[in-house]
Short mmCIF file of C-alpha atoms and ligand atoms in Angstrom, two decimals:
data_model
loop_
_atom_site.label_atom_id
_atom_site.label_comp_id
_atom_site.label_asym_id
_atom_site.label_seq_id
_atom_site.Cartn_x
_atom_site.Cartn_y
_atom_site.Cartn_z
CA MET A 121 -1.69 143.36 2.58
CA SER A 122 -2.48 140.90 5.27
CA THR A 123 -3.51 142.82 8.33
CA SER A 124 -7.17 143.51 8.98
CA SER A 125 -9.19 143.94 12.13
CA TRP A 126 -9.34 140.15 12.52
CA LEU A 127 -5.98 139.07 11.13
CA SER A 128 -2.50 140.02 12.28
CA VAL A 129 0.65 138.89 10.52
CA ALA A 130 3.93 139.38 12.39
CA GLU A 131 6.23 141.89 10.74
CA GLU A 132 9.03 139.39 10.17
CA VAL A 133 6.58 137.07 8.41
CA GLN A 134 5.07 139.87 6.32
CA ASP A 135 8.50 141.03 5.21
CA ALA A 136 9.59 137.53 4.22
CA LEU A 137 6.39 136.95 2.23
CA ALA A 138 6.65 140.32 0.49
CA GLU A 139 10.22 139.52 -0.55
CA GLY A 140 9.41 135.96 -1.66
CA ARG A 141 11.54 134.41 1.07
CA PRO A 142 10.62 131.00 2.57
CA VAL A 143 8.06 130.90 5.39
CA VAL A 144 6.72 127.87 7.29
CA ALA A 145 3.41 127.99 9.18
CA LEU A 146 3.17 126.00 12.44
CA GLU A 147 0.09 124.98 14.41
CA SER A 148 -0.55 125.60 18.09
CA THR A 149 -3.00 122.88 19.16
CA ILE A 150 -0.08 120.48 19.36
CA VAL A 151 1.42 122.94 21.88
CA ALA A 152 -1.69 123.59 23.96
CA HIS A 153 -3.43 120.20 23.74
CA GLY A 154 -1.10 117.68 22.10
CA MET A 155 1.79 117.47 24.56
CA PRO A 156 2.34 118.05 28.29
CA PHE A 157 4.22 121.05 29.70
CA PRO A 158 7.18 121.63 29.44
CA ALA A 159 7.86 119.17 26.55
CA ASN A 160 5.33 121.16 24.49
CA LEU A 161 7.17 124.47 24.96
CA ASP A 162 10.61 122.94 24.37
CA THR A 163 9.34 121.27 21.20
CA ALA A 164 7.65 124.45 19.93
CA ARG A 165 10.87 126.41 20.40
CA GLU A 166 13.03 123.72 18.83
CA VAL A 167 10.70 123.37 15.86
CA GLU A 168 10.92 127.13 15.24
CA SER A 169 14.72 127.01 15.38
CA ILE A 170 14.91 123.98 13.05
CA VAL A 171 12.80 125.92 10.53
CA ARG A 172 15.16 128.88 10.88
CA ALA A 173 18.21 126.64 10.44
CA GLN A 174 16.83 125.68 7.01
CA GLY A 175 16.67 129.37 6.08
CA ALA A 176 12.92 129.83 6.52
CA VAL A 177 10.89 132.08 8.82
CA PRO A 178 8.58 130.22 11.25
CA ALA A 179 5.00 131.47 11.70
CA THR A 180 3.13 129.82 14.55
CA VAL A 181 -0.60 130.50 14.21
CA ALA A 182 -2.97 131.08 17.16
CA VAL A 183 -5.91 133.27 18.17
CA VAL A 184 -4.67 136.14 20.33
CA ASP A 185 -6.55 139.21 21.61
CA GLY A 186 -9.32 138.97 19.05
CA LYS A 187 -7.10 138.34 16.03
CA LEU A 188 -5.96 135.36 14.04
CA GLN A 189 -2.25 135.80 14.71
CA VAL A 190 0.22 134.51 12.11
CA GLY A 191 3.64 134.48 13.75
CA CYS A 192 3.61 134.31 17.56
CA SER A 193 6.00 135.90 20.03
CA GLU A 194 7.95 133.88 22.58
CA ALA A 195 5.57 135.18 25.28
CA ILE A 196 2.51 133.86 23.42
CA LEU A 197 4.18 130.47 22.87
CA HIS A 198 4.75 130.32 26.61
CA ARG A 199 1.10 131.17 27.36
CA LEU A 200 -0.17 128.58 24.84
CA ALA A 201 2.05 125.92 26.41
CA SER A 202 1.34 126.66 30.06
CA GLU A 203 -2.15 128.11 30.52
CA SER A 204 -5.20 125.98 31.15
CA GLY A 205 -8.46 126.70 29.34
CA VAL A 206 -6.89 127.56 25.98
CA SER A 207 -9.54 126.88 23.30
CA LYS A 208 -8.92 124.36 20.53
CA VAL A 209 -9.87 126.24 17.38
CA SER A 210 -11.03 124.96 14.02
CA ARG A 211 -13.15 126.91 11.47
CA ARG A 212 -16.39 126.59 13.40
CA ASP A 213 -14.79 127.90 16.64
CA LEU A 214 -12.88 130.79 15.09
CA PRO A 215 -15.66 133.44 15.15
CA VAL A 216 -16.43 132.77 18.81
CA VAL A 217 -12.85 132.93 20.07
CA LEU A 218 -12.15 136.03 17.94
CA ALA A 219 -15.25 137.80 19.22
CA HIS A 220 -14.52 136.96 22.86
CA GLY A 221 -10.86 137.91 22.63
CA THR A 222 -9.76 134.75 24.43
CA LEU A 223 -6.62 132.72 23.76
CA GLY A 224 -7.03 129.97 21.18
CA ALA A 225 -4.76 127.28 19.78
CA THR A 226 -5.41 126.49 16.14
CA THR A 227 -5.68 122.91 14.91
CA VAL A 228 -4.37 121.93 11.49
CA SER A 229 -7.68 123.19 10.10
CA GLY A 230 -7.55 126.53 11.92
CA THR A 231 -3.89 126.99 11.03
CA LEU A 232 -4.63 126.32 7.35
CA ILE A 233 -7.03 129.27 7.42
CA GLY A 234 -4.30 131.55 8.80
CA ALA A 235 -1.68 130.25 6.37
CA GLY A 236 -4.09 130.60 3.46
CA LEU A 237 -5.05 134.18 4.34
CA ALA A 238 -1.42 135.20 4.82
CA GLY A 239 -0.25 133.46 1.64
CA ILE A 240 2.06 130.92 3.28
CA GLY A 241 2.61 127.86 1.07
CA VAL A 242 4.14 125.38 3.53
CA PHE A 243 2.85 124.25 6.92
CA VAL A 244 4.43 121.78 9.35
CA THR A 245 2.50 119.71 11.89
CA GLY A 246 2.91 116.34 13.63
CA GLY A 247 0.06 114.32 12.20
CA ILE A 248 -3.16 115.56 10.64
CA GLY A 249 -6.57 114.58 11.96
CA GLY A 250 -8.73 112.28 9.88
CA VAL A 251 -11.56 109.75 9.98
CA HIS A 252 -11.90 108.31 13.47
CA ARG A 253 -12.38 104.60 14.10
CA GLY A 254 -16.03 103.85 14.74
CA VAL A 255 -17.00 106.63 12.33
CA ALA A 256 -20.20 104.78 11.38
CA ASP A 257 -21.50 105.42 14.90
CA THR A 258 -19.90 108.75 15.73
CA TRP A 259 -19.57 110.51 12.34
CA ASP A 260 -16.30 111.90 13.74
CA ILE A 261 -14.24 113.14 10.82
CA SER A 262 -11.65 115.82 11.55
CA ALA A 263 -12.24 119.26 10.10
CA ASP A 264 -8.60 119.03 8.95
CA LEU A 265 -9.66 117.01 5.90
CA GLY A 266 -12.22 119.47 4.60
CA GLU A 267 -9.92 122.40 5.24
CA LEU A 268 -7.00 120.76 3.40
CA ALA A 269 -9.17 120.78 0.29
CA GLN A 270 -9.72 124.53 0.48
CA HIS A 271 -6.27 126.10 0.79
CA ASN A 272 -3.22 126.21 -1.43
CA VAL A 273 -0.90 124.98 1.27
CA ALA A 274 1.42 121.97 1.46
CA VAL A 275 1.17 120.28 4.85
CA VAL A 276 4.11 118.23 6.08
CA SER A 277 2.82 115.51 8.38
CA ALA A 278 3.93 112.05 9.55
CA GLY A 279 0.94 110.60 7.75
CA ALA A 280 -2.22 110.75 9.83
CA LYS A 281 -2.48 109.84 13.50
CA SER A 282 -2.49 106.09 14.12
CA ILE A 283 -5.45 106.49 16.49
CA LEU A 284 -7.51 106.95 13.31
CA ASP A 285 -9.02 104.73 10.65
CA LEU A 286 -6.21 105.21 8.12
CA PRO A 287 -7.77 103.47 5.09
CA LYS A 288 -10.90 105.64 5.40
CA THR A 289 -8.76 108.74 5.96
CA LEU A 290 -6.96 108.02 2.68
CA GLU A 291 -10.31 107.58 0.92
CA VAL A 292 -11.53 110.99 2.09
CA LEU A 293 -8.24 112.60 1.05
CA GLU A 294 -8.72 111.14 -2.43
CA THR A 295 -12.36 112.25 -2.66
CA GLN A 296 -11.35 115.78 -1.63
CA GLY A 297 -8.66 115.90 -4.32
CA ILE A 298 -5.84 116.37 -1.83
CA THR A 299 -2.52 115.35 -3.40
CA VAL A 300 -0.88 112.88 -1.01
CA LEU A 301 2.85 112.42 -1.53
CA GLY A 302 4.87 109.76 0.27
CA TYR A 303 8.12 111.54 1.08
CA GLY A 304 10.76 108.98 0.17
CA THR A 305 8.22 106.21 0.60
CA ASP A 306 5.44 104.38 -1.27
CA GLU A 307 3.58 103.69 1.94
CA PHE A 308 1.37 105.93 4.07
CA PRO A 309 3.24 106.56 7.34
CA ALA A 310 1.30 105.90 10.55
CA PHE A 311 2.43 108.76 12.81
CA PHE A 312 4.38 106.95 15.60
CA THR A 313 5.63 104.36 13.11
CA PRO A 314 6.96 104.77 9.56
CA ARG A 315 4.71 102.06 8.13
CA SER A 316 0.98 101.38 7.90
CA GLY A 317 0.96 98.74 5.16
CA LEU A 318 -1.20 101.09 3.07
CA ALA A 319 0.12 101.95 -0.38
CA ILE A 320 -0.19 105.50 -1.67
CA ALA A 321 -0.36 106.50 -5.30
CA HIS A 322 2.39 109.10 -5.43
CA ARG A 323 5.76 109.84 -3.94
CA ALA A 324 8.32 112.64 -3.93
CA ASP A 325 12.00 112.19 -3.21
CA SER A 326 13.32 115.71 -2.78
CA PRO A 327 12.18 119.16 -1.65
CA GLU A 328 12.48 120.37 -5.27
CA ASP A 329 10.21 117.56 -6.41
CA VAL A 330 7.50 118.58 -3.91
CA ALA A 331 7.89 122.27 -4.76
CA ARG A 332 7.45 121.55 -8.47
CA MET A 333 4.21 119.70 -7.81
CA MET A 334 2.95 122.58 -5.66
CA ARG A 335 3.75 124.97 -8.53
CA ALA A 336 2.01 122.66 -11.02
CA LYS A 337 -1.15 122.29 -8.93
CA TRP A 338 -1.61 125.96 -8.14
CA GLY A 339 -0.16 127.19 -11.42
CA LEU A 340 -2.97 125.41 -13.21
CA GLY A 341 -5.45 127.04 -10.89
CA LEU A 342 -6.42 123.94 -8.91
CA THR A 343 -7.43 124.93 -5.40
CA GLY A 344 -6.44 122.73 -2.50
CA GLY A 345 -3.68 121.24 -0.50
CA VAL A 346 -0.78 118.87 -0.88
CA LEU A 347 -0.14 116.43 1.97
CA VAL A 348 3.53 115.54 2.29
CA ALA A 349 3.51 112.27 4.23
CA ASN A 350 6.93 112.19 5.88
CA PRO A 351 7.67 109.03 7.91
CA VAL A 352 9.05 109.28 11.42
CA PRO A 353 12.76 108.32 11.30
CA GLU A 354 13.09 104.55 11.77
CA SER A 355 15.21 104.91 14.92
CA ALA A 356 12.61 107.16 16.61
CA GLY A 357 9.56 105.14 15.57
CA PHE A 358 7.50 103.38 18.21
CA ASP A 359 4.77 100.76 17.94
CA ALA A 360 1.91 102.06 20.05
CA THR A 361 -0.71 99.56 18.81
CA SER A 362 -1.65 98.04 22.15
CA ALA A 363 -1.63 101.36 24.03
CA THR A 364 -3.84 102.78 21.27
CA GLU A 365 -6.37 99.95 21.71
CA GLU A 366 -6.41 100.60 25.48
CA ALA A 367 -6.85 104.33 24.90
CA LEU A 368 -9.77 103.80 22.51
CA THR A 369 -11.48 101.47 24.98
CA ALA A 370 -11.01 103.98 27.81
CA ALA A 371 -12.39 106.83 25.70
CA ASP A 372 -15.42 104.75 24.82
CA ARG A 373 -16.07 103.79 28.46
CA GLN A 374 -15.68 107.36 29.68
CA GLY A 375 -17.81 108.79 26.87
CA VAL A 376 -15.03 111.05 25.57
CA GLU A 377 -16.03 112.51 22.20
CA GLY A 378 -15.85 115.51 19.89
CA LYS A 379 -12.88 117.85 20.16
CA ALA A 380 -11.78 116.26 23.44
CA LEU A 381 -11.12 112.87 21.84
CA THR A 382 -7.77 113.40 20.10
CA PRO A 383 -6.09 115.13 23.11
CA PHE A 384 -7.47 112.40 25.41
CA LEU A 385 -6.08 109.59 23.23
CA LEU A 386 -2.63 111.20 22.85
CA LYS A 387 -2.36 111.80 26.59
CA PHE A 388 -3.54 108.29 27.45
CA ILE A 389 -1.06 106.69 25.04
CA ALA A 390 1.82 108.83 26.36
CA GLN A 391 1.04 107.74 29.93
CA ALA A 392 0.51 104.08 29.00
CA THR A 393 3.84 103.96 27.16
CA GLU A 394 5.72 105.87 29.89
CA GLY A 395 6.52 108.70 27.52
CA LYS A 396 7.78 106.57 24.62
CA SER A 397 4.99 107.77 22.33
CA LEU A 398 5.70 111.36 23.36
CA ALA A 399 9.37 110.93 22.43
CA ALA A 400 8.30 109.60 19.01
CA ASN A 401 5.87 112.50 18.61
CA VAL A 402 8.59 115.05 19.39
CA ALA A 403 11.01 113.34 16.98
CA LEU A 404 8.53 113.22 14.11
CA VAL A 405 7.55 116.88 14.49
CA LYS A 406 11.21 117.93 14.44
CA HIS A 407 11.82 115.80 11.37
CA ASN A 408 8.79 117.38 9.68
CA ALA A 409 10.16 120.84 10.55
CA LYS A 410 13.43 120.06 8.81
CA VAL A 411 11.75 118.72 5.68
CA GLY A 412 9.17 121.55 5.71
CA GLY A 413 11.90 124.18 5.92
CA GLN A 414 13.66 122.56 2.95
CA ILE A 415 10.44 122.44 0.92
CA ALA A 416 9.69 126.11 1.70
CA LYS A 417 13.18 127.02 0.51
CA ALA A 418 12.83 125.03 -2.72
CA TYR A 419 9.35 126.49 -3.29
CA ALA A 420 10.60 130.07 -2.87
CA ALA A 421 13.53 129.37 -5.21
CA GLN A 422 11.15 128.18 -7.94
CA GLY A 423 8.94 131.30 -7.62
N1 PSU B 713 -0.18 116.54 15.51
C1 PSU B 713 0.38 116.14 16.68
N2 PSU B 713 -0.33 116.38 17.82
C2 PSU B 713 -1.56 117.02 17.82
C3 PSU B 713 -2.13 117.43 16.58
C4 PSU B 713 -1.39 117.15 15.45
O1 PSU B 713 1.48 115.57 16.71
O2 PSU B 713 -2.14 117.23 18.89
C5 PSU B 713 -3.49 118.13 16.57
C6 PSU B 713 -3.65 118.98 15.31
O3 PSU B 713 -3.93 120.30 15.72
C7 PSU B 713 -4.84 118.38 14.58
C8 PSU B 713 -5.65 117.90 15.72
O4 PSU B 713 -5.50 119.31 13.77
O5 PSU B 713 -4.65 117.26 16.54
C9 PSU B 713 -6.77 116.97 15.28
O6 PSU B 713 -7.85 117.12 16.16
P1 PSU B 713 -9.29 116.53 15.76
O7 PSU B 713 -9.06 115.06 15.60
O8 PSU B 713 -10.19 116.88 16.93
O9 PSU B 713 -9.71 117.19 14.49
MN1 MN B 714 -13.46 115.25 15.67
#
């Protein structure tokens, strides 16, 4: 079914999909570029085991040996977390990294392609990319937004990253027809913190509720994603507003742009907050993994 010369789906993942059992896709840019070693590796492993504890099979996506790999071994996770020079891969980069056979970490956008091709309905990340602040000058809008519109995948995310222009990010999500659901909230979460002050149109209060909306959207034949906006737990939330301002100023001064910008900002904020933002990031990803595993289970049960 899902293995071609450019795509490889791990056997465990293929078996689960064939039998209609729950599967959760996971991205790898957060491992290679979003967190420092060894917190990145510890988090990647813990996220996989949280997904398993909910009764779902984890499928970390990456580019390995000339294939888009859906479901990575422990050895590959270790390489993604520890090697330097791992590419950050979205749709435009995929052909190059595949052709060269080099190691690539997929962003939310790249991971959506793998999940879509394999037929995985639920995907867990930390926070999606979106419209960057200063977009009028830079035109920097994450490929995540366009890709979310193209695949029948529900993405569990702590809103969008607070380094972004969140009102404009919500506008693009609406234009692209992406169904944004506040998970137990009426407000769009802001990554490190549960609140942004921005109201969203729809909410869901249980995994079954989300799964039913996924079934409704795709059952009707509507293509495109569902964004489950799951707030960081209150106790783990952290206000990184001033560190974010500092990070944006530093990026501007140093001329950091393009694909380097998001990793630069996350690293700067983690250093400026002495690891407090990193702790919040780890906590929100783990929380998303739990909720994502539950949604995958409910989705499979409704199939
Ligand atoms: N969530 C995190 N940390 C991250 C990311 C998400 O907690 O590093 C990554 C995702 O891979 C997302 C990417 O797709 O950041 C966005 O990058 P850009 O803004 O360049 O599109
Ligand atoms: Mn960008």
